[in-house]
Each structure stands twice: as structure tokens, then as C-alpha cells.
GROMACS .gro file of C-alpha atoms in nm:
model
  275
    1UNK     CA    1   1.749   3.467  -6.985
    2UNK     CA    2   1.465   3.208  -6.914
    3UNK     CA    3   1.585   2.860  -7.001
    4UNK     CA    4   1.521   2.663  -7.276
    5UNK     CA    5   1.186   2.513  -7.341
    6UNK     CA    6   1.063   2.773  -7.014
    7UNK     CA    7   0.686   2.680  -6.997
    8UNK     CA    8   0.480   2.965  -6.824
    9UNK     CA    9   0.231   2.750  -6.697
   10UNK     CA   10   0.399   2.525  -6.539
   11UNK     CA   11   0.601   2.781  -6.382
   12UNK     CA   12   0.292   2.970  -6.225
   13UNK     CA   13   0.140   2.648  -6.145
   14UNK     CA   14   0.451   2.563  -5.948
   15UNK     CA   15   0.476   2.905  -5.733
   16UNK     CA   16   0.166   2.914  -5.704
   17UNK     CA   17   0.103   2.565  -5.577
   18UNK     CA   18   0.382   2.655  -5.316
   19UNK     CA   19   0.279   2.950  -5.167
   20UNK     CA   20  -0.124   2.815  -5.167
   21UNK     CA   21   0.031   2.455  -5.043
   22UNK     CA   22   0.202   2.645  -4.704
   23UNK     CA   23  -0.090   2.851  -4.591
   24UNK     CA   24  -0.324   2.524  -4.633
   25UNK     CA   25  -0.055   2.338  -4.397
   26UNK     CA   26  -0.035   2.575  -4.132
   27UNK     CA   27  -0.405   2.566  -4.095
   28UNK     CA   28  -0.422   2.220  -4.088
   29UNK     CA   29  -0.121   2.145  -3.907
   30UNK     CA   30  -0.315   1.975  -3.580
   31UNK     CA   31  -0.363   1.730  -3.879
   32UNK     CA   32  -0.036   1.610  -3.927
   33UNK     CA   33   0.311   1.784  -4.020
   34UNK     CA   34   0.439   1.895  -4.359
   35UNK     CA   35   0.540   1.565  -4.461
   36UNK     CA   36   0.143   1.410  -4.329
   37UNK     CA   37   0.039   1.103  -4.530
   38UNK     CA   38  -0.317   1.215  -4.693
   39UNK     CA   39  -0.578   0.987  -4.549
   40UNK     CA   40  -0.923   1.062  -4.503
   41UNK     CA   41  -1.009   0.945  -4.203
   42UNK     CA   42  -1.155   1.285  -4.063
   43UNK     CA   43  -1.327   1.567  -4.173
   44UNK     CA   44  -1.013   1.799  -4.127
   45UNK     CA   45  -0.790   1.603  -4.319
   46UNK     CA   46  -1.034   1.540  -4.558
   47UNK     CA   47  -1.049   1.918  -4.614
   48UNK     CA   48  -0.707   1.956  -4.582
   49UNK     CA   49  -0.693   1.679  -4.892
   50UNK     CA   50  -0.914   1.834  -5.072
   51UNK     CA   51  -0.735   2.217  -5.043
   52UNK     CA   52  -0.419   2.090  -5.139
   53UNK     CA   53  -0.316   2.170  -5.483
   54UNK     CA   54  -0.144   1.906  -5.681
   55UNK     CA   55   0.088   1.911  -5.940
   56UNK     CA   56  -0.149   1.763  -6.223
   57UNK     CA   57  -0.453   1.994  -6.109
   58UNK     CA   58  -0.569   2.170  -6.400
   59UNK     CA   59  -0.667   2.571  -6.362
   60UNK     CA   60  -1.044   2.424  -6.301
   61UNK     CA   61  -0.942   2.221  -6.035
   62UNK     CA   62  -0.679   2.476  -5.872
   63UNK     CA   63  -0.997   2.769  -5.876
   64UNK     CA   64  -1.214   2.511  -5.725
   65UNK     CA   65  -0.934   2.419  -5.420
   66UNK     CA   66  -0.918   2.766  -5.397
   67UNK     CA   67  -1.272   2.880  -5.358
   68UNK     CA   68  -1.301   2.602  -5.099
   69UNK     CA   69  -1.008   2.707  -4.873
   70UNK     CA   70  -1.043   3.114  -4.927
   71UNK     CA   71  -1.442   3.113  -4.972
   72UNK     CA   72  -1.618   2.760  -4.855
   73UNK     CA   73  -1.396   2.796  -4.582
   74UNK     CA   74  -1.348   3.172  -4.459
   75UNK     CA   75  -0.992   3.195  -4.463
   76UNK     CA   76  -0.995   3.517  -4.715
   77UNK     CA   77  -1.171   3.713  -4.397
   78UNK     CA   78  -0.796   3.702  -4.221
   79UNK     CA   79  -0.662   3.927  -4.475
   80UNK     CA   80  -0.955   4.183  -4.350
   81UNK     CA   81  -1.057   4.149  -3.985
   82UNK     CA   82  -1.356   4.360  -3.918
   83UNK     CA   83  -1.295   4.725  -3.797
   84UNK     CA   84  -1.492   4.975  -3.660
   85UNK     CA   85  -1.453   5.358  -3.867
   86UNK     CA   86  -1.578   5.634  -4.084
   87UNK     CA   87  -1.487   5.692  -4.418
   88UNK     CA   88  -1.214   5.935  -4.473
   89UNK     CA   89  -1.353   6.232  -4.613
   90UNK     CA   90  -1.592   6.238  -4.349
   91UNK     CA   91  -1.345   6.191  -4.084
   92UNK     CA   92  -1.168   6.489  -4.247
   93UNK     CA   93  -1.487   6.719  -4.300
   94UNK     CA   94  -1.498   6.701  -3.896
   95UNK     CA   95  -1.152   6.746  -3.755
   96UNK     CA   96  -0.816   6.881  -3.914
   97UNK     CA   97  -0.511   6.730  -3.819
   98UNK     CA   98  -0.137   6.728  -3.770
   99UNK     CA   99   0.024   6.478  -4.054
  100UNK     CA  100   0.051   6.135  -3.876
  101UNK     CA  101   0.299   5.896  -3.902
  102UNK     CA  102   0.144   5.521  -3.806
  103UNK     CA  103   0.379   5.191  -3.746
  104UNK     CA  104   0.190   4.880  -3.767
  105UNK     CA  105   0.294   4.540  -3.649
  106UNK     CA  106   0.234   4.193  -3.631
  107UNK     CA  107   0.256   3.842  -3.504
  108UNK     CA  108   0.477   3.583  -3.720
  109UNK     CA  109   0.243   3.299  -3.837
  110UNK     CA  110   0.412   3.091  -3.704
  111UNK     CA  111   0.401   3.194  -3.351
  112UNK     CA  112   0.000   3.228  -3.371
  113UNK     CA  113  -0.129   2.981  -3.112
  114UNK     CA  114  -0.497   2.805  -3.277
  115UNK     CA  115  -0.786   2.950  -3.218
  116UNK     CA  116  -0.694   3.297  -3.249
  117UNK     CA  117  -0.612   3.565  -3.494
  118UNK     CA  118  -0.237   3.707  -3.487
  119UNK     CA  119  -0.178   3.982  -3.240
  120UNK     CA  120  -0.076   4.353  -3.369
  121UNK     CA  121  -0.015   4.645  -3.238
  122UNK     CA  122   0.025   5.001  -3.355
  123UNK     CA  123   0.236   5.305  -3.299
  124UNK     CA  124   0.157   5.679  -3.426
  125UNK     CA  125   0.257   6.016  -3.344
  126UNK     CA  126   0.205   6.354  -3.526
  127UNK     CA  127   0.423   6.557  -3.709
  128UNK     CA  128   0.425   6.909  -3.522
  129UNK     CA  129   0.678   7.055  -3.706
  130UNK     CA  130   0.500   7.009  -4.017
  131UNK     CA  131   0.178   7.063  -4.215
  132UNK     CA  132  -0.061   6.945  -4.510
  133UNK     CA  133   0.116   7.297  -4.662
  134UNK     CA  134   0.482   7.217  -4.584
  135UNK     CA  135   0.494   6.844  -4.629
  136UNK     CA  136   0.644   6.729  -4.954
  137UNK     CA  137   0.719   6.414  -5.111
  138UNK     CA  138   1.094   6.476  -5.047
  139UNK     CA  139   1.050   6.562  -4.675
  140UNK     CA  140   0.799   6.219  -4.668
  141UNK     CA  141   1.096   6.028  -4.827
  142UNK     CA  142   1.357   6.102  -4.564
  143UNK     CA  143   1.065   5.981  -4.294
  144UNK     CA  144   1.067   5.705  -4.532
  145UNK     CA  145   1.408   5.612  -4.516
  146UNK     CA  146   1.471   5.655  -4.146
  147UNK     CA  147   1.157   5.432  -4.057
  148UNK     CA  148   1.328   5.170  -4.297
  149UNK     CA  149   1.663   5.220  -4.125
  150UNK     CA  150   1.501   5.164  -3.799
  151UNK     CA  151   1.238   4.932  -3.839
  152UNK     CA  152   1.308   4.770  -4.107
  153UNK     CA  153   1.613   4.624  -4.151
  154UNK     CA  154   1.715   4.235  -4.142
  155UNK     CA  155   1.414   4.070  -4.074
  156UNK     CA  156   1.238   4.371  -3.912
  157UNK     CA  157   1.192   4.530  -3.554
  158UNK     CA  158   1.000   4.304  -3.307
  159UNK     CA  159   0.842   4.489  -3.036
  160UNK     CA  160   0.791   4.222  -2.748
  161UNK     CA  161   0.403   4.325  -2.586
  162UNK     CA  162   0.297   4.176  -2.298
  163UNK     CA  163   0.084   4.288  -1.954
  164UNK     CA  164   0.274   4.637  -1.885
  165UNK     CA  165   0.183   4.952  -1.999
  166UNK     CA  166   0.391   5.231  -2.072
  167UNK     CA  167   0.296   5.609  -2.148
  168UNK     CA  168   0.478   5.870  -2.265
  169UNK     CA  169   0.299   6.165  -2.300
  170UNK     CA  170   0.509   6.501  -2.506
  171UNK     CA  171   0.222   6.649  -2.697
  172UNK     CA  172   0.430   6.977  -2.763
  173UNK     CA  173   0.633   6.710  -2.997
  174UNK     CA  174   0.325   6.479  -3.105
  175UNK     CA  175   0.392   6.200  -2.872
  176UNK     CA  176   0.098   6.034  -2.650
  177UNK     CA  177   0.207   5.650  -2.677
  178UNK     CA  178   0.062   5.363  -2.487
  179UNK     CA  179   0.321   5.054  -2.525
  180UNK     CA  180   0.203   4.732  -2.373
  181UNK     CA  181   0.552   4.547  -2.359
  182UNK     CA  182   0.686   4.246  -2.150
  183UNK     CA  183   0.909   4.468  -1.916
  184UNK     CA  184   0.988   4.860  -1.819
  185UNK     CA  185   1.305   4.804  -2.034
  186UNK     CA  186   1.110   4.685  -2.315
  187UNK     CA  187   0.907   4.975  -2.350
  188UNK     CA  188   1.161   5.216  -2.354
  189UNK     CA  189   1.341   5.026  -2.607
  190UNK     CA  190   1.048   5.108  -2.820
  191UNK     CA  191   0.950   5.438  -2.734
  192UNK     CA  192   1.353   5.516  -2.834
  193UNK     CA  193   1.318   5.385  -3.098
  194UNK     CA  194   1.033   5.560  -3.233
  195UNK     CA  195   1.140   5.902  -3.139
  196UNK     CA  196   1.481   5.840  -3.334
  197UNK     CA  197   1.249   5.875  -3.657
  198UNK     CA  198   1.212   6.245  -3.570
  199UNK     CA  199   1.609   6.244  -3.407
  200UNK     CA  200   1.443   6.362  -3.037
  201UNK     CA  201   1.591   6.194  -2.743
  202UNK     CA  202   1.316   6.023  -2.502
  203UNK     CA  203   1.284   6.261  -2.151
  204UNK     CA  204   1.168   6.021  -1.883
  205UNK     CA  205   1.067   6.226  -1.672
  206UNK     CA  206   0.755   6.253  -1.949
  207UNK     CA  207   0.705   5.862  -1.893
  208UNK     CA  208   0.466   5.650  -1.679
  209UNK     CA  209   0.494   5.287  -1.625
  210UNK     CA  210   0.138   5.081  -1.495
  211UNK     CA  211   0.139   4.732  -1.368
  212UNK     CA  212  -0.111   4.536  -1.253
  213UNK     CA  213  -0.100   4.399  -0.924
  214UNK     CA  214  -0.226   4.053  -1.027
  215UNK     CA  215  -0.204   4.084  -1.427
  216UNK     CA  216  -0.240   3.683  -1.510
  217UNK     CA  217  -0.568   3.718  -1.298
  218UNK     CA  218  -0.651   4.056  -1.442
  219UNK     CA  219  -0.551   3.979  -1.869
  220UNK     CA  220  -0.538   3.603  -1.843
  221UNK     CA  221  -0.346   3.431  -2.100
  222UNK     CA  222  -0.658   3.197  -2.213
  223UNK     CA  223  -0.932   3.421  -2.141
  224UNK     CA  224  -1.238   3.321  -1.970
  225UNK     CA  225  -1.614   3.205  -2.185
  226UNK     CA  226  -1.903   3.420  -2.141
  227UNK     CA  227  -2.281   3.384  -2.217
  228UNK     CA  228  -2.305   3.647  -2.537
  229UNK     CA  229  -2.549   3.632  -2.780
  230UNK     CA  230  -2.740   3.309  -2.665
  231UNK     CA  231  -2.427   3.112  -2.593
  232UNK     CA  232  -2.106   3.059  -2.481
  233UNK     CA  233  -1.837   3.242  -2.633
  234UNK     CA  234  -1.458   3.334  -2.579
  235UNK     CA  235  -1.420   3.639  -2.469
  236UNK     CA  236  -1.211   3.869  -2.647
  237UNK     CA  237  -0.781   3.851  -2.537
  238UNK     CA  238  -0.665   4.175  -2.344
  239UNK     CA  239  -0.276   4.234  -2.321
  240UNK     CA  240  -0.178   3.924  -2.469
  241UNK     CA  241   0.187   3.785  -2.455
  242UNK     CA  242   0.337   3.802  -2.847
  243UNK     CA  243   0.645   3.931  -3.059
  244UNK     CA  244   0.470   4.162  -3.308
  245UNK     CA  245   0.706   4.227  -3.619
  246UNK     CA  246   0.696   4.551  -3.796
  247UNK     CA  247   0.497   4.534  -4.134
  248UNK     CA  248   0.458   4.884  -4.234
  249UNK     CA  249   0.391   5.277  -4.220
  250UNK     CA  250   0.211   5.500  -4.362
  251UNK     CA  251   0.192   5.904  -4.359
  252UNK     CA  252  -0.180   6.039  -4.296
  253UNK     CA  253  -0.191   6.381  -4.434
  254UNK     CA  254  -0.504   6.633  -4.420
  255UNK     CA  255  -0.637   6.689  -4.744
  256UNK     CA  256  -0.559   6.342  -4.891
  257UNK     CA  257  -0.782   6.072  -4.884
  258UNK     CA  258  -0.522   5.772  -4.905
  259UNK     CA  259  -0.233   5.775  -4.690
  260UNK     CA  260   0.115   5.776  -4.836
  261UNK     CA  261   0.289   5.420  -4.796
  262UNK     CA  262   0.632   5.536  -4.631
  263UNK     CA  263   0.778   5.105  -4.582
  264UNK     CA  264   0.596   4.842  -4.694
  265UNK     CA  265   0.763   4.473  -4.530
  266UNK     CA  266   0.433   4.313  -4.598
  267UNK     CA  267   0.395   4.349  -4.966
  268UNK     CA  268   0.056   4.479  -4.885
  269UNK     CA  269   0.080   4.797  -5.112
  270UNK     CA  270   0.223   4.855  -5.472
  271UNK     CA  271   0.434   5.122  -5.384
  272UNK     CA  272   0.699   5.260  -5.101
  273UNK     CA  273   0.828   5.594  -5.086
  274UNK     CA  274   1.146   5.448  -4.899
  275UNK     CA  275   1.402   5.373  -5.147
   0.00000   0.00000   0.00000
């Protein structure tokens, strides 16, 4: 039962203010922390002033905070980095497949250090025992369920990546994956982990572990600016030091041309076939 005299508005205007309120703080936290006295004696915390929804903002004055932060500003382009693909029916015209099962992580917010976008990573393997024929919704749903066992319980697996890379390569059970993890122990810890989906037990002998002699010097933490493009730029990150929490996974399946959403952490999708 909503109590009495419930007003909608204010109610939406209040969660909404919240959630909007957070992401404009973290942005501008080199301003001043959460509890920052608005002044506007810079051009950041003039913008940060001006993003921040108030409680007597009207929906005309909330849309136009908005549009500055999300449009003005550029922060909507986080929620779609820019990729590089084909569409999926072509992709699928070309080459038939194996169903795939793909993890996906990333960094907490909180951990991502200015400047740069959060770090993922991704994990997939095929499905050998199964095809676009034999694959059903009820055989997806036990996938489902055992990636949500696994990965997403509590607060969700964290796979810690770092400089090493480990490969273990057993394509007669649809496993060629390249972990970059902190430690040899790490990596198997994942690589465990995601063969329990499928209930196979890891064979080492099938794993190979690469470290760089000098990997600070080789993927520096802070990496080095370049002359690109008619200036200087910072050069893209390579095997960068972050916890990556699991988000989702999704089923890729030949013939269909949207994957099926197995767990969904992030709230990304509408639907989960994990129950």
C-alpha cells in the first residue's frame, strides 16, 4: 500500500534526482567531495552546479541539467564506447558457428582512476556438445542458472587482470581462453571457474602461462603520449591493473540475430533466462 497523500511526482523527482545527483558527483569529484559547498569559482564546479538537480527544479529545468551533463557534455557516449563489427546477419551469412556462451565484466566506478574509461574484459567458449538444432530454451536455462550460481552470486565474481597471460587451449571442448590476471594462481582461478559452467575439470597440461620479462616497461601503468593525428595524444592502456566484476552473459546462437540474455547483474537488458 502506498501511503497516504503518495504524490508520484515527487516520488520520481526524488529517485531520480538521486541516482542523476551520484553519477554528476563522481565526475566531478576532483571538485570537492559529496558534501562540496557549491561555489563557482571554476569552470568545473560551475558545471558541476549547474548539473546538479535540485529539489525545487521543475521537469524543464531537470531535462535541461540533463541534456547538459548526458549531451552538452558527452557523458551518454560511456554507456556506448565505440566498437569495431559487422552486423549480425552478415556475420552469419559468412561463417556458421558453435552456440557461444560470452561472460562480460567490468571495473567498479568507483575504482576507475580519471582520465580513463573502466576496464573490462571478456570470456567465451563454444558449446560443442550442442547445436542451433539441439539447443532449447530449457537446456539455455540450466546454462543460465549455473553462470548465476557461479558468477553471480553476492556481489558478483571479480576476476583480478593484470600483466600475465594465461592460455588454455581444449578446442575438442570449445575452450581457447586468453586470461590476463595478476598472478599464475589467478588465472587458474578463473579458467576453473569457467569450465565448472559446463562441469569439465581444467587439464593443465592444456595451459600456458606468458610473462614478460620487464612488463611495467613493456604495458606501463600510465602509458606513454604519442604524436597521432597532428598532436599529442595518450596512447591507448595495454594489460592494465583492475578488478573487473562480472555484469553479464549472453548465449550467441546461429540462426538468431539477438543473443539470448542468460544473467543480467547490470540491468542492461529487460529480460534473464536465469531464474
Amino acid at each position: 500500500m502506498l501511503p497516504d497523500g503518495f504524490d508520484p511526482y515527487e516520488h520520481l523527482q526524488s529517485i531520480f534526482r538521486m541516482m542523476h545527483n551520484r553519477r554528476v558527483r563522481y565526475e566531478f569529484r576532483d571538485v570537492g567531495p559529496d558534501d562540496w559547498e557549491p561555489v563557482l569559482n571554476t569552470p568545473r564546479a560551475s558545471l558541476r552546479v549547474a548539473c546538479t538537480i535540485l529539489d525545487n527544479d521543475n521537469s524543464g529545468m531537470m531535462e535541461m541539467r540533463l541534456w547538459l551533463f548526458y549531451v552538452l557534455l558527452k557523458k551518454a557516449q560511456d554507456f556506448h564506447p565505440a566498437i569495431y563489427g559487422i552486423p549480425v546477419p552478415s556475420f552469419q551469412e559468412a561463417r556458421k558457428f558453435k552456440p557461444q556462451i560470452q561472460l562480460y565484466f567490468q571495473e567498479d566506478a568507483g575504482d576507475v582512476d580519471r582520465g580513463y574509461a573502466p576496464c573490462t574484459g571478456e570470456i567465451s567458449f563454444r558449446l560443442m556438445n550442442n547445436t542451433s538444432g539441439n539447443l532449447n530454451e530449457a537446456l539455455a536455462r540450466n546454462y543460465a542458472n549455473k553462470i548465476k550460481t557461479l558468477f553471480s552470486s553476492g556481489s558478483g565474481f571479480v576476476w583480478k587482470k593484470g600483466k600475465v597471460q594465461c592460455v588454455y587451449t581444449d578446442r575438442e571442448r570449445g575452450y581457447a581462453l586468453r586470461i590476463l590476471c595478476r598472478t599464475k594462481a589467478e588465472g587458474r582461478r578463473v579458467i576453473e571457474q569457467v569450465l565448472d559452467i559446463q562441469n569439465h575439470s581444467p587439464d593443465w597440461k592444456k595451459l600456458n602461462v606468458s610473462e614478460n620479462e620487464s612488463a611495467a616497461a613493456a604495458y606501463p601503468t600510465v602509458p606513454p603520449n604519442e604524436f597521432i593525428f597532428g598532436k599529442s595524444r595518450r596512447t591507448p592502456r595495454q594489460r592494465p591493473i583492475a578488478d573487473v566484476r562480472f555484469q553479464y552473459a549472453v548465449l550467441h546462437v546461429h540462426g538468431m540475430p539477438h543473443p539470448v540474455v542468460l544473467v543480467d547483474r547490470s540491468r542492461i537488458f529487460r529480460e534473464q533466462l536465469a531464474t
